[in-house]
Every structure is written in structure tokens, then in C-alpha cells.
PDB file of C-alpha atoms in Angstrom:
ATOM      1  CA  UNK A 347       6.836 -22.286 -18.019  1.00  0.00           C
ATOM      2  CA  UNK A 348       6.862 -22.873 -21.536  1.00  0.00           C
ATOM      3  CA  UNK A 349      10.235 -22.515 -23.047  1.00  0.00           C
ATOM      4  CA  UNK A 350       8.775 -20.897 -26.517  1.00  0.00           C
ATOM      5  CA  UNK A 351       9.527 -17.448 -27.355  1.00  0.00           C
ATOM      6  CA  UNK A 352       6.560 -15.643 -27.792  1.00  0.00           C
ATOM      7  CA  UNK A 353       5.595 -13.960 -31.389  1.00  0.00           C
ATOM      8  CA  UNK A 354       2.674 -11.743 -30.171  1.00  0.00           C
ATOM      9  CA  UNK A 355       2.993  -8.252 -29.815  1.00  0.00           C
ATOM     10  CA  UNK A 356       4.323  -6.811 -26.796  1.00  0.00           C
ATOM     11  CA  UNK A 357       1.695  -5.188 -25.184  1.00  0.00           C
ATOM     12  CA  UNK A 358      -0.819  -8.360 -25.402  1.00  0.00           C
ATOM     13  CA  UNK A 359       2.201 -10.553 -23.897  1.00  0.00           C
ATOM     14  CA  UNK A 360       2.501  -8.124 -20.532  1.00  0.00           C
ATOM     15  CA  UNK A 361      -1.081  -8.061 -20.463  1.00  0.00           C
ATOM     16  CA  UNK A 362      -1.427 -11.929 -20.387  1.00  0.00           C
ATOM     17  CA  UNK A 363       1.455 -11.956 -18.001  1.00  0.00           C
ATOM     18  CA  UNK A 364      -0.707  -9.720 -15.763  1.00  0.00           C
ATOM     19  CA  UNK A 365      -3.532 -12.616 -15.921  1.00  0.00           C
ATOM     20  CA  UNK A 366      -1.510 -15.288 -14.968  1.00  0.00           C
ATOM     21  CA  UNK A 367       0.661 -12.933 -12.133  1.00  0.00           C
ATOM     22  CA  UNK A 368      -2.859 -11.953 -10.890  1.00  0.00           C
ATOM     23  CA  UNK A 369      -4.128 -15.756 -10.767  1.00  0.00           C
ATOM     24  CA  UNK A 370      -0.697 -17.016  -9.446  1.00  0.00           C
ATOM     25  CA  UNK A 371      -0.689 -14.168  -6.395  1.00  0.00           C
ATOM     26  CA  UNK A 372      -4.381 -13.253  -5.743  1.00  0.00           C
ATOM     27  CA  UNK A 373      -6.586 -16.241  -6.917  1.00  0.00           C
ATOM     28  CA  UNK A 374      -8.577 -14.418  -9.656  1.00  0.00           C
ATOM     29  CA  UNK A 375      -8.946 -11.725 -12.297  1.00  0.00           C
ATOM     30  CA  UNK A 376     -11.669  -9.822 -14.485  1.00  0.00           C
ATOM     31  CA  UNK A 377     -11.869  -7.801 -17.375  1.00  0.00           C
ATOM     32  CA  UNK A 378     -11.685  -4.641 -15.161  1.00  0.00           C
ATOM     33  CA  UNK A 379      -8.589  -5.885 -13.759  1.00  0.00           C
ATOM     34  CA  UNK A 380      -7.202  -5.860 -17.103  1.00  0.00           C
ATOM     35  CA  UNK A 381      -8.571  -2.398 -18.292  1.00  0.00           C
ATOM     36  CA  UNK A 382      -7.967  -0.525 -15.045  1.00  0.00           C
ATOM     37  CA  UNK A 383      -4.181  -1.255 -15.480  1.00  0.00           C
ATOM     38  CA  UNK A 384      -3.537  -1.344 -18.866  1.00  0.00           C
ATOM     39  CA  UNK A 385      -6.245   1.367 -20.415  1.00  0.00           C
ATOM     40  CA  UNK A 386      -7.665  -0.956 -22.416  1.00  0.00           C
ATOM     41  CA  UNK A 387     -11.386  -1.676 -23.558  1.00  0.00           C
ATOM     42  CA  UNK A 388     -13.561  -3.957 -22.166  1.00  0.00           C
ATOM     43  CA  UNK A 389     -13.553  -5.700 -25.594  1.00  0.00           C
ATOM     44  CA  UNK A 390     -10.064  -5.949 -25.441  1.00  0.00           C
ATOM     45  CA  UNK A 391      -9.640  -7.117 -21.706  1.00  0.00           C
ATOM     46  CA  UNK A 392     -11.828  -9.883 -23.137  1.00  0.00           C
ATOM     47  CA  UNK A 393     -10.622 -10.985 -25.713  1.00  0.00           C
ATOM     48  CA  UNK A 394      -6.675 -10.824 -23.778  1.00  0.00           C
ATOM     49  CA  UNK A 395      -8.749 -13.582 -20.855  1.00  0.00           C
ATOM     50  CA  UNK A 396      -9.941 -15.647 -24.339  1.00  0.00           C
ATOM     51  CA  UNK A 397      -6.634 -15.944 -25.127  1.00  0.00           C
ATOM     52  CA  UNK A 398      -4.927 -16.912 -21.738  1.00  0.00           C
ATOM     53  CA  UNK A 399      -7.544 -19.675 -21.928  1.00  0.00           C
ATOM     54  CA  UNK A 400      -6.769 -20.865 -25.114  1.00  0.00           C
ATOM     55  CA  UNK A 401      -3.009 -20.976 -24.014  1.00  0.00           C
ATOM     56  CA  UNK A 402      -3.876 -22.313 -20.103  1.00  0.00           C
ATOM     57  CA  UNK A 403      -7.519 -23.430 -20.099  1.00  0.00           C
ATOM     58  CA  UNK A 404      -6.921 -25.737 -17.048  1.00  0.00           C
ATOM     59  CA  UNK A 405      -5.789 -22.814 -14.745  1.00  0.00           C
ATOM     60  CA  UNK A 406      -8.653 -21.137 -14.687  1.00  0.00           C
ATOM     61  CA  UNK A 407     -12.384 -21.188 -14.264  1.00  0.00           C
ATOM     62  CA  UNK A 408     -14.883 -19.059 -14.541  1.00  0.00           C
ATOM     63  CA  UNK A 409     -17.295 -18.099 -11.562  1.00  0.00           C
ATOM     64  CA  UNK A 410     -20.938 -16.817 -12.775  1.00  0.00           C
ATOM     65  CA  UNK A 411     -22.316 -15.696  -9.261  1.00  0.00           C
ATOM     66  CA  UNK A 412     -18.522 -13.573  -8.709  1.00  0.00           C
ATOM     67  CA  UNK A 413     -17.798 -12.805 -12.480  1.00  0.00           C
ATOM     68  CA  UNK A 414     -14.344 -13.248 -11.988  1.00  0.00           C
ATOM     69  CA  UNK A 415     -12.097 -15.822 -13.170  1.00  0.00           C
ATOM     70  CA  UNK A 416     -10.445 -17.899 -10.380  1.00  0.00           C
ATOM     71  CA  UNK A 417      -7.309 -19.532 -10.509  1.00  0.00           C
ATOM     72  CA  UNK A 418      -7.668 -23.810 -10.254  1.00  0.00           C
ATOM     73  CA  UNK A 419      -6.102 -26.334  -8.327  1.00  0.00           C
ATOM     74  CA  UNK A 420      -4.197 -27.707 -11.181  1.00  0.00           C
ATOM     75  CA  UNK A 421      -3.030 -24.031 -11.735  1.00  0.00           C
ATOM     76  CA  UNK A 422       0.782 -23.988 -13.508  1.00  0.00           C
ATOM     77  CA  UNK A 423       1.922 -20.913 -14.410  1.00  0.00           C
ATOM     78  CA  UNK A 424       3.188 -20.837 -18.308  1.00  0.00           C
ATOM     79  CA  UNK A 425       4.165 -17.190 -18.920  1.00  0.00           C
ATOM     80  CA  UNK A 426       5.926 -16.321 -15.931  1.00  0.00           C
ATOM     81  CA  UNK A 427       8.245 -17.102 -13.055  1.00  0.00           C
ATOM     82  CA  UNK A 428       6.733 -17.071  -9.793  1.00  0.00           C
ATOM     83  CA  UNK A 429       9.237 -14.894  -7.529  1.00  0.00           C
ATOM     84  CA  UNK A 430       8.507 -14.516  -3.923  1.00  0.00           C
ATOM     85  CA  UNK A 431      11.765 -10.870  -3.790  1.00  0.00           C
ATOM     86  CA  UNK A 432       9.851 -10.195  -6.972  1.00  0.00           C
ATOM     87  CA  UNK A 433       6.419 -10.005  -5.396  1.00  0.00           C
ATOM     88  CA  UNK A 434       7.633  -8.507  -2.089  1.00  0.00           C
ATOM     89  CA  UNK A 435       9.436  -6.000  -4.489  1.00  0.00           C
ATOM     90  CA  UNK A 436       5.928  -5.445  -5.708  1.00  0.00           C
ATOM     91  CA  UNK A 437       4.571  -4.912  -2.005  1.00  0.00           C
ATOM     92  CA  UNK A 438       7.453  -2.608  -0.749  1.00  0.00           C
ATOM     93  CA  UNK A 439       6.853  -0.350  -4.321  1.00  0.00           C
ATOM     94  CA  UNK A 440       2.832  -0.125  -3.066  1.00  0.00           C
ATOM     95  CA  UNK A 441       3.497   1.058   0.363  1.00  0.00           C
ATOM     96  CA  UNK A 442       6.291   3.713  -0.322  1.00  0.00           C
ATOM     97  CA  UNK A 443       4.989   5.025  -3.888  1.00  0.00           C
ATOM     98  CA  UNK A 444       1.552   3.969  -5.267  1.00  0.00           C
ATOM     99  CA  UNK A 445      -0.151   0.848  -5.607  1.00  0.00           C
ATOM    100  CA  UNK A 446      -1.063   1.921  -9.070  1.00  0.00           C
ATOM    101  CA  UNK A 447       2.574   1.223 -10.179  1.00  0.00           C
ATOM    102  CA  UNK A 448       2.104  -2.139  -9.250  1.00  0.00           C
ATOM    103  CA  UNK A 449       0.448  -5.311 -10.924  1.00  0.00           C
ATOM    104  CA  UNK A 450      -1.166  -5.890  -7.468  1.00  0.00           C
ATOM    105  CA  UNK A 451      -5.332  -5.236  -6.249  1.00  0.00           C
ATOM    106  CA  UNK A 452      -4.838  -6.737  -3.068  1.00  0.00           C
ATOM    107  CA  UNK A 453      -2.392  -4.854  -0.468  1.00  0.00           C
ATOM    108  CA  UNK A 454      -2.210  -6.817   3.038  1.00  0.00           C
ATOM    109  CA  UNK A 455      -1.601  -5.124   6.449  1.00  0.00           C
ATOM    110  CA  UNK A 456       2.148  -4.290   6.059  1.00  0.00           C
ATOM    111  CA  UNK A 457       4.435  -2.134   6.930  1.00  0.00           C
ATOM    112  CA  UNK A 458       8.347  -1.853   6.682  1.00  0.00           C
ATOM    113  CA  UNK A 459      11.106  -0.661   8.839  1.00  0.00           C
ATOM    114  CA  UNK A 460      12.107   3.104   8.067  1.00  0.00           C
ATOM    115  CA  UNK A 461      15.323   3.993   6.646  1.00  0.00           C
ATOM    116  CA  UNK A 462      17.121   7.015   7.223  1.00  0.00           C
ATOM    117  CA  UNK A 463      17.984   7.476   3.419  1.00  0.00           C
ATOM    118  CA  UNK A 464      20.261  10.279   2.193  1.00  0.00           C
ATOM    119  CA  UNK A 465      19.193  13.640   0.487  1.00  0.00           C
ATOM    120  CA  UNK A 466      20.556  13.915  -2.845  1.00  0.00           C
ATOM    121  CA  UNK A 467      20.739  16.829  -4.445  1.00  0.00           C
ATOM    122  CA  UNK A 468      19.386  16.071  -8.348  1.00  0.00           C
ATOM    123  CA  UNK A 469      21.039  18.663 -10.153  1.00  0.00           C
ATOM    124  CA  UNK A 470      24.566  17.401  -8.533  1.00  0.00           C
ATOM    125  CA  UNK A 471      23.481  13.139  -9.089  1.00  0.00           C
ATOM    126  CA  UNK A 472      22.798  14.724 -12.476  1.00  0.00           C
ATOM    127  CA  UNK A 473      26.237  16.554 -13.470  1.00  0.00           C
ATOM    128  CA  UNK A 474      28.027  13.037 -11.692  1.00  0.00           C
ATOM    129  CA  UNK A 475      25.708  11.445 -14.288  1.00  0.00           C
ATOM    130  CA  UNK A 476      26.904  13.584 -17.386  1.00  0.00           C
ATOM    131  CA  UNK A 477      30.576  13.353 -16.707  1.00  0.00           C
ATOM    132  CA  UNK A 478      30.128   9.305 -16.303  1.00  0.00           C
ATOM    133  CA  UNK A 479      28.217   9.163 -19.592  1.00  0.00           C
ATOM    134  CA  UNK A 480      30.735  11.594 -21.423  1.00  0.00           C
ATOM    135  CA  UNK A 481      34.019  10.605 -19.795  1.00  0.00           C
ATOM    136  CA  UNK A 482      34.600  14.501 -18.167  1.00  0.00           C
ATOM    137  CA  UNK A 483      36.187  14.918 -14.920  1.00  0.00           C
ATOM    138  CA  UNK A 484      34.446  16.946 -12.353  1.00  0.00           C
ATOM    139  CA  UNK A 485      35.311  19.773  -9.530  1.00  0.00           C
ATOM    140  CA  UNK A 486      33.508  18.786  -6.584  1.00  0.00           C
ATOM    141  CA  UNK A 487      33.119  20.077  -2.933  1.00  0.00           C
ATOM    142  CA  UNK A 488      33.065  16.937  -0.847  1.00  0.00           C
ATOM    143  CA  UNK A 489      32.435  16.713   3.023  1.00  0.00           C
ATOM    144  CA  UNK A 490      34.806  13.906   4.110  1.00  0.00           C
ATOM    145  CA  UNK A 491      35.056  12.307   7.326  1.00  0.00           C
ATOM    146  CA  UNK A 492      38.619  12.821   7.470  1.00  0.00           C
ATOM    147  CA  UNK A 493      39.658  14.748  10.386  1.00  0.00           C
ATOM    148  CA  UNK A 494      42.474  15.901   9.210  1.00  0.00           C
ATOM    149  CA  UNK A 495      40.162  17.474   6.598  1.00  0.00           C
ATOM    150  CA  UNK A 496      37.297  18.818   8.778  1.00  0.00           C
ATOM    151  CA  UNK A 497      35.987  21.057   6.331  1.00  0.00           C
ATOM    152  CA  UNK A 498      34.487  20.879   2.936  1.00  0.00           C
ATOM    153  CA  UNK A 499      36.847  20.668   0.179  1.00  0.00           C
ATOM    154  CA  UNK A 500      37.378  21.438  -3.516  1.00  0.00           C
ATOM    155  CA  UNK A 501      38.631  17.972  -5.103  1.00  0.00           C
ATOM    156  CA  UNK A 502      39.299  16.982  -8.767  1.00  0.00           C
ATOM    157  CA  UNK A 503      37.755  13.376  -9.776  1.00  0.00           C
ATOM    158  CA  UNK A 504      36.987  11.433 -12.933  1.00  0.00           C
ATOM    159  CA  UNK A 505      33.899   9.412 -12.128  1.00  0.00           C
ATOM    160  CA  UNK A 506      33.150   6.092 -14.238  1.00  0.00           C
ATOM    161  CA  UNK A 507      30.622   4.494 -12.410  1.00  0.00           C
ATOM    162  CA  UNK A 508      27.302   4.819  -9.632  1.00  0.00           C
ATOM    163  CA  UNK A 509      26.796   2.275  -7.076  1.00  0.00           C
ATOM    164  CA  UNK A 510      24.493   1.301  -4.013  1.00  0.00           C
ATOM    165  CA  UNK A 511      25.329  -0.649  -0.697  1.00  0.00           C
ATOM    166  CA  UNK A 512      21.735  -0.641  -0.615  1.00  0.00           C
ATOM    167  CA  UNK A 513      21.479   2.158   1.894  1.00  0.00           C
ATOM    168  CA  UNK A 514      23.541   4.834   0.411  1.00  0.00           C
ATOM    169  CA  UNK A 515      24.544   5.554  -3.348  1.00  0.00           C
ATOM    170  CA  UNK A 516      28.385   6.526  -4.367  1.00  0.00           C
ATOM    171  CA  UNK A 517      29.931   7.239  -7.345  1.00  0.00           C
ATOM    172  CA  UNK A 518      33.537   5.233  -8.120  1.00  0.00           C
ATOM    173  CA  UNK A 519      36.058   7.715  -9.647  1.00  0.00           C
ATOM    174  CA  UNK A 520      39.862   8.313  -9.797  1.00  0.00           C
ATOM    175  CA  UNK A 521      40.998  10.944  -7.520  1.00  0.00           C
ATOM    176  CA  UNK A 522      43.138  13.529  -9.141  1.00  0.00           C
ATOM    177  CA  UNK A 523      44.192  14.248  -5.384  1.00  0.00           C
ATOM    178  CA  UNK A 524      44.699  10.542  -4.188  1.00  0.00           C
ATOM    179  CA  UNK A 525      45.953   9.511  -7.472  1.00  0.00           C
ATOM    180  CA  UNK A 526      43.660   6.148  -7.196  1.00  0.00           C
ATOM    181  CA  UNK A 527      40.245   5.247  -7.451  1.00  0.00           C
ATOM    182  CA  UNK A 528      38.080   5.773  -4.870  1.00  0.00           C
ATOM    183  CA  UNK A 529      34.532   6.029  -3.784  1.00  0.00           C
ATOM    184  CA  UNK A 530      32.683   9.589  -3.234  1.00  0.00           C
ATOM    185  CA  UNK A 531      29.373   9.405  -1.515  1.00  0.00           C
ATOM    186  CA  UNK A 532      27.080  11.848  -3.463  1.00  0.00           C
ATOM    187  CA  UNK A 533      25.211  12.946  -0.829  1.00  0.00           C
ATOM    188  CA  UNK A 534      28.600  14.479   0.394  1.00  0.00           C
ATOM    189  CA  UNK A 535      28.946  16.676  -2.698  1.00  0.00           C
ATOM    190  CA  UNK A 536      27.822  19.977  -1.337  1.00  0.00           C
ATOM    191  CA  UNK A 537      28.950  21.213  -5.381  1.00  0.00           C
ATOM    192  CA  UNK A 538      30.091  20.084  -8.443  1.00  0.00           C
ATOM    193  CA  UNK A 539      31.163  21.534 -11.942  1.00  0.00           C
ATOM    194  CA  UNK A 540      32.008  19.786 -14.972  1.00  0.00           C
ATOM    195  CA  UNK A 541      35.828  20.488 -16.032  1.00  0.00           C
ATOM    196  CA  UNK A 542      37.764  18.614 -18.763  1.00  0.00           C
ATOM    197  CA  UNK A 543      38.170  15.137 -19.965  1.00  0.00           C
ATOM    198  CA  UNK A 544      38.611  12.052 -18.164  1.00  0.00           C
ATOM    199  CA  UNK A 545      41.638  11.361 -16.559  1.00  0.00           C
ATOM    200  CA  UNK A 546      41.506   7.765 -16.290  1.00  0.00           C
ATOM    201  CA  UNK A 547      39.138   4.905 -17.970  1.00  0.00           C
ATOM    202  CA  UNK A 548      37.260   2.124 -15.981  1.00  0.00           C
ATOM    203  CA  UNK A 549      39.186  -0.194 -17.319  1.00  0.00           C
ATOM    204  CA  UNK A 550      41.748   1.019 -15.290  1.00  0.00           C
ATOM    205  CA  UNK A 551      40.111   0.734 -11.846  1.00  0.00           C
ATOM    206  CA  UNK A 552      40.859  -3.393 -11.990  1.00  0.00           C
ATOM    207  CA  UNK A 553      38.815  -3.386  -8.218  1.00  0.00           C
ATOM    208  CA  UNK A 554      35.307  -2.114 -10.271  1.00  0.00           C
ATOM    209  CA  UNK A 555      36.810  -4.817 -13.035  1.00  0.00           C
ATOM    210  CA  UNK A 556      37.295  -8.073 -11.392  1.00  0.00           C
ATOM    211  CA  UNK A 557      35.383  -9.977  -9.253  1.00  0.00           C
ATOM    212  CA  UNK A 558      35.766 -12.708  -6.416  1.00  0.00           C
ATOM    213  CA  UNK A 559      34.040 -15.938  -5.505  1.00  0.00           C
ATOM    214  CA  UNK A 560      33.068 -15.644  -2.034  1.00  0.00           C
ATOM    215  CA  UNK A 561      31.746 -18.645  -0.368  1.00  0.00           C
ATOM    216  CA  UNK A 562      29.379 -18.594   2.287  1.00  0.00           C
ATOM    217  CA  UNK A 563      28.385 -21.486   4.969  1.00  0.00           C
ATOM    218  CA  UNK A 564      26.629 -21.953   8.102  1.00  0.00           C
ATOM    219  CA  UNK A 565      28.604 -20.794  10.856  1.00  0.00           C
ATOM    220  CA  UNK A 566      30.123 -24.001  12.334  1.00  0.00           C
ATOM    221  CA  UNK A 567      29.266 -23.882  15.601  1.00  0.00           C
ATOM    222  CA  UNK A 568      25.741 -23.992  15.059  1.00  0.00           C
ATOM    223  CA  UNK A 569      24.157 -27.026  15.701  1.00  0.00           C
ATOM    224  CA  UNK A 570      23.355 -30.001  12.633  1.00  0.00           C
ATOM    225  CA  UNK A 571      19.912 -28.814  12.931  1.00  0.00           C
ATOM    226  CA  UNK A 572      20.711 -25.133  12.769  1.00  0.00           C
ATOM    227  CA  UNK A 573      22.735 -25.240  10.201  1.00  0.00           C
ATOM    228  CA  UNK A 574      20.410 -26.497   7.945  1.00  0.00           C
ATOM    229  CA  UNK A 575      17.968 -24.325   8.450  1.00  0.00           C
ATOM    230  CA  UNK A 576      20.520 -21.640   7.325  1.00  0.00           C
ATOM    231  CA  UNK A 577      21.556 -23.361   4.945  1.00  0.00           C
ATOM    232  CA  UNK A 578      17.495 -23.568   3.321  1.00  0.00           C
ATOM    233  CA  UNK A 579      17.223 -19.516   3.812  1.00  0.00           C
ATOM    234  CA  UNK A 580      19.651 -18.930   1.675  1.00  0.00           C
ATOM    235  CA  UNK A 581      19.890 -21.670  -0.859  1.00  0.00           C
ATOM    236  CA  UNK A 582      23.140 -23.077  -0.033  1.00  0.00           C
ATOM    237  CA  UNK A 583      23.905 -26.227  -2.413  1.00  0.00           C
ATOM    238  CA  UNK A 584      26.028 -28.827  -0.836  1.00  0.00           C
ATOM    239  CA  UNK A 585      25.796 -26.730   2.510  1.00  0.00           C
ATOM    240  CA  UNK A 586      27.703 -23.684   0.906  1.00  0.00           C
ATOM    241  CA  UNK A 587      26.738 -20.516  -1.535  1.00  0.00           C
ATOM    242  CA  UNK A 588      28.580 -18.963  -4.227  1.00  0.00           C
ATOM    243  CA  UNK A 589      28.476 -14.915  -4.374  1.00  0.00           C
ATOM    244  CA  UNK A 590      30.416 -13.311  -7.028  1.00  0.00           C
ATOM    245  CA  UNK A 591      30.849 -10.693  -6.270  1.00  0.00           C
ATOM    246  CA  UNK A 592      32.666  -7.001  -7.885  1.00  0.00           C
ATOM    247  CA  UNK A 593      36.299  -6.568  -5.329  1.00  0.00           C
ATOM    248  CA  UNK A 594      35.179  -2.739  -5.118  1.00  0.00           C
ATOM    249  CA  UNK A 595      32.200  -3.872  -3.313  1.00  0.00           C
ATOM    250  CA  UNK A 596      33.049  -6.607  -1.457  1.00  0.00           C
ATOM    251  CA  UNK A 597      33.939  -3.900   1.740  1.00  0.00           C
ATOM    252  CA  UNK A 598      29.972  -3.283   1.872  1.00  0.00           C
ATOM    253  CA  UNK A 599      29.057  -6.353   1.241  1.00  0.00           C
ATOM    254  CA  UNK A 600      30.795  -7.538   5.042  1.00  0.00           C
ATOM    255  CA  UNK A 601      29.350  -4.505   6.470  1.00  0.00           C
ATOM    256  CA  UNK A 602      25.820  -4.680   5.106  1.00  0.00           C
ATOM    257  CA  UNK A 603      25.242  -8.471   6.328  1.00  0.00           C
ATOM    258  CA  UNK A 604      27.393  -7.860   9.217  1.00  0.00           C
ATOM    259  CA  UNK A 605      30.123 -10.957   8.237  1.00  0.00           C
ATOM    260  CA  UNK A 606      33.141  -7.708   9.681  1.00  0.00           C
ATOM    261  CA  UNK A 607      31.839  -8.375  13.361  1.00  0.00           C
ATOM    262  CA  UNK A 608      33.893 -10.089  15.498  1.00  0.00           C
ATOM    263  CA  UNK A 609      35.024 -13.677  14.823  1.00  0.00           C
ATOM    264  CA  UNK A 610      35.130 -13.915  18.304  1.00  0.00           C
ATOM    265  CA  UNK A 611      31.727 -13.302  18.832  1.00  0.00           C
ATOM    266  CA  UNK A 612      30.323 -16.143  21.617  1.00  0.00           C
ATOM    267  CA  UNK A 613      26.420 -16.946  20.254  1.00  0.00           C
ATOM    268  CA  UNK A 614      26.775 -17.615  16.782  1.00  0.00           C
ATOM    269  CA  UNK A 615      22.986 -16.792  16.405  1.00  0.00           C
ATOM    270  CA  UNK A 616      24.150 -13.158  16.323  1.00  0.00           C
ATOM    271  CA  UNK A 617      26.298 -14.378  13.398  1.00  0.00           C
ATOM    272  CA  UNK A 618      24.706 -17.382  11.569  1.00  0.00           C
ATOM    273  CA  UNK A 619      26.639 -17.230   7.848  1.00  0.00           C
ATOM    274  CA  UNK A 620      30.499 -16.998   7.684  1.00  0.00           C
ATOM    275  CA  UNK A 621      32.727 -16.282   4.681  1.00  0.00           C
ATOM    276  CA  UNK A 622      34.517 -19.423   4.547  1.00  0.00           C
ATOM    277  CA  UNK A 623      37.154 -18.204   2.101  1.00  0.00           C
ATOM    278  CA  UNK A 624      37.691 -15.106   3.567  1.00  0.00           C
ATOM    279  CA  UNK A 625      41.312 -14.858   3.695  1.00  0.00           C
ATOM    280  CA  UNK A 626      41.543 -15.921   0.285  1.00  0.00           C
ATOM    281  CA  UNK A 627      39.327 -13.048  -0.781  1.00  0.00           C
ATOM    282  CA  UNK A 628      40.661 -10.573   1.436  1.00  0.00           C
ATOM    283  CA  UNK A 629      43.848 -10.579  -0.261  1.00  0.00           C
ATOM    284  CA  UNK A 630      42.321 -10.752  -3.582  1.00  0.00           C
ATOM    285  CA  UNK A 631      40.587  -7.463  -2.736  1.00  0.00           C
ATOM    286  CA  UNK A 632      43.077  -5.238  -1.571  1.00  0.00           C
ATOM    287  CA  UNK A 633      46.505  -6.821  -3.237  1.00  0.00           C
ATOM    288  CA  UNK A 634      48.176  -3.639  -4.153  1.00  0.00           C
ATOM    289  CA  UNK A 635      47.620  -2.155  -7.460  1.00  0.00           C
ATOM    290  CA  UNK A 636      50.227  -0.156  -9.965  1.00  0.00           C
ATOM    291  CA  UNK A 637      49.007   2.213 -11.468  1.00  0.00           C
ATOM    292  CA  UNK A 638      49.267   2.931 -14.953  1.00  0.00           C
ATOM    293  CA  UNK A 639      48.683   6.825 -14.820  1.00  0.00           C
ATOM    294  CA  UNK A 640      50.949   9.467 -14.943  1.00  0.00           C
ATOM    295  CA  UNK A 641      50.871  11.492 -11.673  1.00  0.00           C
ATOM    296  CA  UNK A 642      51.373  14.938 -14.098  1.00  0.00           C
ATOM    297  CA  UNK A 643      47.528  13.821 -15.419  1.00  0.00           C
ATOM    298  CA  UNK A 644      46.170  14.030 -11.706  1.00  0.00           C
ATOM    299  CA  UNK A 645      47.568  17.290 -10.991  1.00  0.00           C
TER     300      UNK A 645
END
């Protein structure tokens, strides 16, 4: 990839990114290609491929009995970054929305495993939204799992930020109840009202503010050979990854890739990748934190 920033407009610098993507991915690309994704004339579909080929003439050729333009063996990509999560990003976006909001013309036999995702109620994720933007605190009515709180409940919070554990999307806000900062899953919020002000700012919730170095390795009891090939799925350098990671989501982060289960566990197939420094971060995440707010400004 050339290391030049580009001076040409924006929308001609997407569209020759689209030529090379296509080349890279799918082999080939004609003027169709360009004008059924972009809107553009023929004319100008043309003139975008006359360009790619004065910038990367050796990548592709053109093919008179296919009219299409096909991607060489000396191919090098110049505009973009080949990413395989990108691409499969690409592929997951086809099959669960369109494959018109996707660079791709070629969709292989796939399918993906379905997730139970959460409703969401818009016009609540869009109050939760509001009071984040504008610093207000909310009323909500929020369906805990508590059992000491088996019912819905009315609850005062001042949210400052959304987040995902990649399955389920929460909001991190002080608790005018709890007095601390908490997370509040929204599909839980049966109701919500914007109230006042802010309570607290997110510079205050130091878990949401710091972050930790967690270091991940093959699990030891694998053998040589195993943990290698661990250690190539996930790019470990030196047999060992660095994840930094936010302390207020390092809880999901253990449950999502399973590294809570057991250390006991007896076929370390089931757990492959162990947080080496896990102690050390454990502590770092949940050291006890003063807080700097007056309990009267929870009430």
C-alpha cells in the first residue's frame, strides 16, 4: 500500500478502492460493477478503471471475450488493506441485511449461527441516548434480576456511556440508588423519562476510565505443537497477546471467551487461551473505589 495521502476527491478515491477490493476478493470488475454501486455513468465507471490503471497497471488485465477486467498474478493491492474480519464483516452484513450494502457481487453458500438478540425498545435507547449526549439524569423502570427486587422498579440514574459485550447492549451510569456506577441493560428498561441534570461526570466512573493490560497465552498444558497453533489464531508475539482492555469491561470480556470457567477444568481443549496475569488484573479491576460524590446528590 502506498503510504501517500491521496489528493483526489472523495468519491473517486472510494470508487477506486471498490476496484481494487473487487480485484483483491473476487478476481475481476467492470464498468457495471462500478455504476451499479456507486450510481455513476458508464463514462464515469470508465474513466474511474483508466485511472486505477494508470495508478496499478500491473494488477490488472483486461479480458476481450469476458469484458471484465481480471485481477493478475503479480496483483498488490495499493489503496487498501486486505482484511480477512473486514471481509467476513462484509459477508455477515449480506446475509442478515442486504447485499446491496455491501461492496461484494459474489455471496458464497453461508450461513451463520442465530443469536437470540434482545428487543430494544427505540424510543427508550433513544431518551438513554439524549440524557448521555446532554448530561440529564433519567427515571427509569428497570427489571433486575435481583430477587430481593422481583418486580420492576422506578430507579434514578445518570447515564454517560453505551456499551456491547457483543451480545447484549448496556448503558454505564451512576446509580442515584446504589450511589456508584453501574451497568443497566436497556432491554430491561420497561420506561424511562428524562429528569434533571447529571449527577455525576464520566470522569468520575475511573472503571469506564482506565484500562488494563491483559495478557493472554496458550494454556500450558497443551502440547508444544498445540500451543502454537493457538498461538498463530490469535497472533500471539513471543507466544503471548496484549489486550487492553477498559476495567468496566473486562467482567464480559472472561465471560464472552469463556477464560471465568473453571481453572480446574481437565482437557484444556475446552479451554485453549488463559489470562496469564489474571490476578494482577483482577485486583486492578475491582480495587475499591472512593467516591467523590455527595450521597445528598443521589437522593
Amino acid at each position: 500500500m502506498s503510504d501517500t495521502p491521496s489528493r483526489r476527491p472523495w468519491g473517486v478515491q472510494r470508487r477506486l478502492e471498490f476496484i481494487e477490493f473487487r480485484l483483491y476478493w473476487e478476481g475481476q470488475i467492470n464498468r457495471g460493477d462500478i455504476s451499479d454501486v456507486f450510481g455513476v455513468s458508464t463514462p464515469q465507471a470508465s474513466t474511474d478503471l483508466s485511472a486505477y490503471k494508470e495508478l496499478a497497471s500491473e494488477n490488472l488485465t483486461y479480458d476481450a471475450r469476458l469484458k471484465v477486467y481480471l485481477a493478475t498474478k503479480e496483483f498488490k493491492p495499493k489503496l487498501i488493506e486486505p482484511d480477512a474480519n473486514s471481509y467476513l464483516s462484509q459477508l455477515h452484513a449480506a446475509l442478515r441485511e442486504s447485499p446491496s450494502e455491501t461492496w461484494l457481487s459474489y455471496i458464497p453458500d453461508i450461513d451463520l449461527m442465530p443469536i437470540p438478540f434482545r428487543k430494544m425498545n427505540p424510543i427508550i435507547l433513544r431518551k438513554l441516548l439524549t440524557a448521555i449526549k446532554d448530561k440529564r439524569s433519567l427515571e427509569i423502570l428497570y427489571h433486575s434480576m435481583n430477587n430481593q427486587r422481583p418486580e420492576p422498579i422506578r430507579r434514578s440514574i445518570s447515564p454517560h456511556a453505551l456499551a456491547s459485550d457483543g451480545l447484549r447492549w448496556h448503558i454505564r451510569a451512576f446509580c442515584h440508588i446504589d450511589h456508584k456506577f453501574k451497568d443497566f441493560i436497556v432491554s430491561r428498561c420497561r420506561d424511562c423519562e428524562l429528569t434533571g441534570a447529571s449527577v455525576a461526570e464520566a470522569q468520575d466512573d475511573w472503571q469506564w476510565q482506565e484500562f488494563v493490560d491483559v495478557e493472554l497465552i496458550p494454556n500450558p498444558k497443551l502440547s508444544p505443537a498445540q500451543q502454537k497453533t493457538i498461538a498463530l489464531d490469535y497472533e500471539m508475539d513471543g507466544g503471548k497477546r496484549i489486550m487492553n482492555i477498559r476495567k468496566a469491561l473486562f467482567y464480559y470480556f472472561e465471560k464472552r471467551l469463556r477464560f471465568d470457567i473453571s481453572k480446574d477444568v481437565d482437557q484444556p481443549k475446552e479451554k485453549p487461551v488463559i489470562i496469564k496475569n489474571h490476578d494482577r488484573v483482577s485486583k486492578a479491576v475491582h480495587r475499591q473505589a472512593i467516591s467523590t460524590l455527595p450521597k445528598e446528590a443521589c437522593e
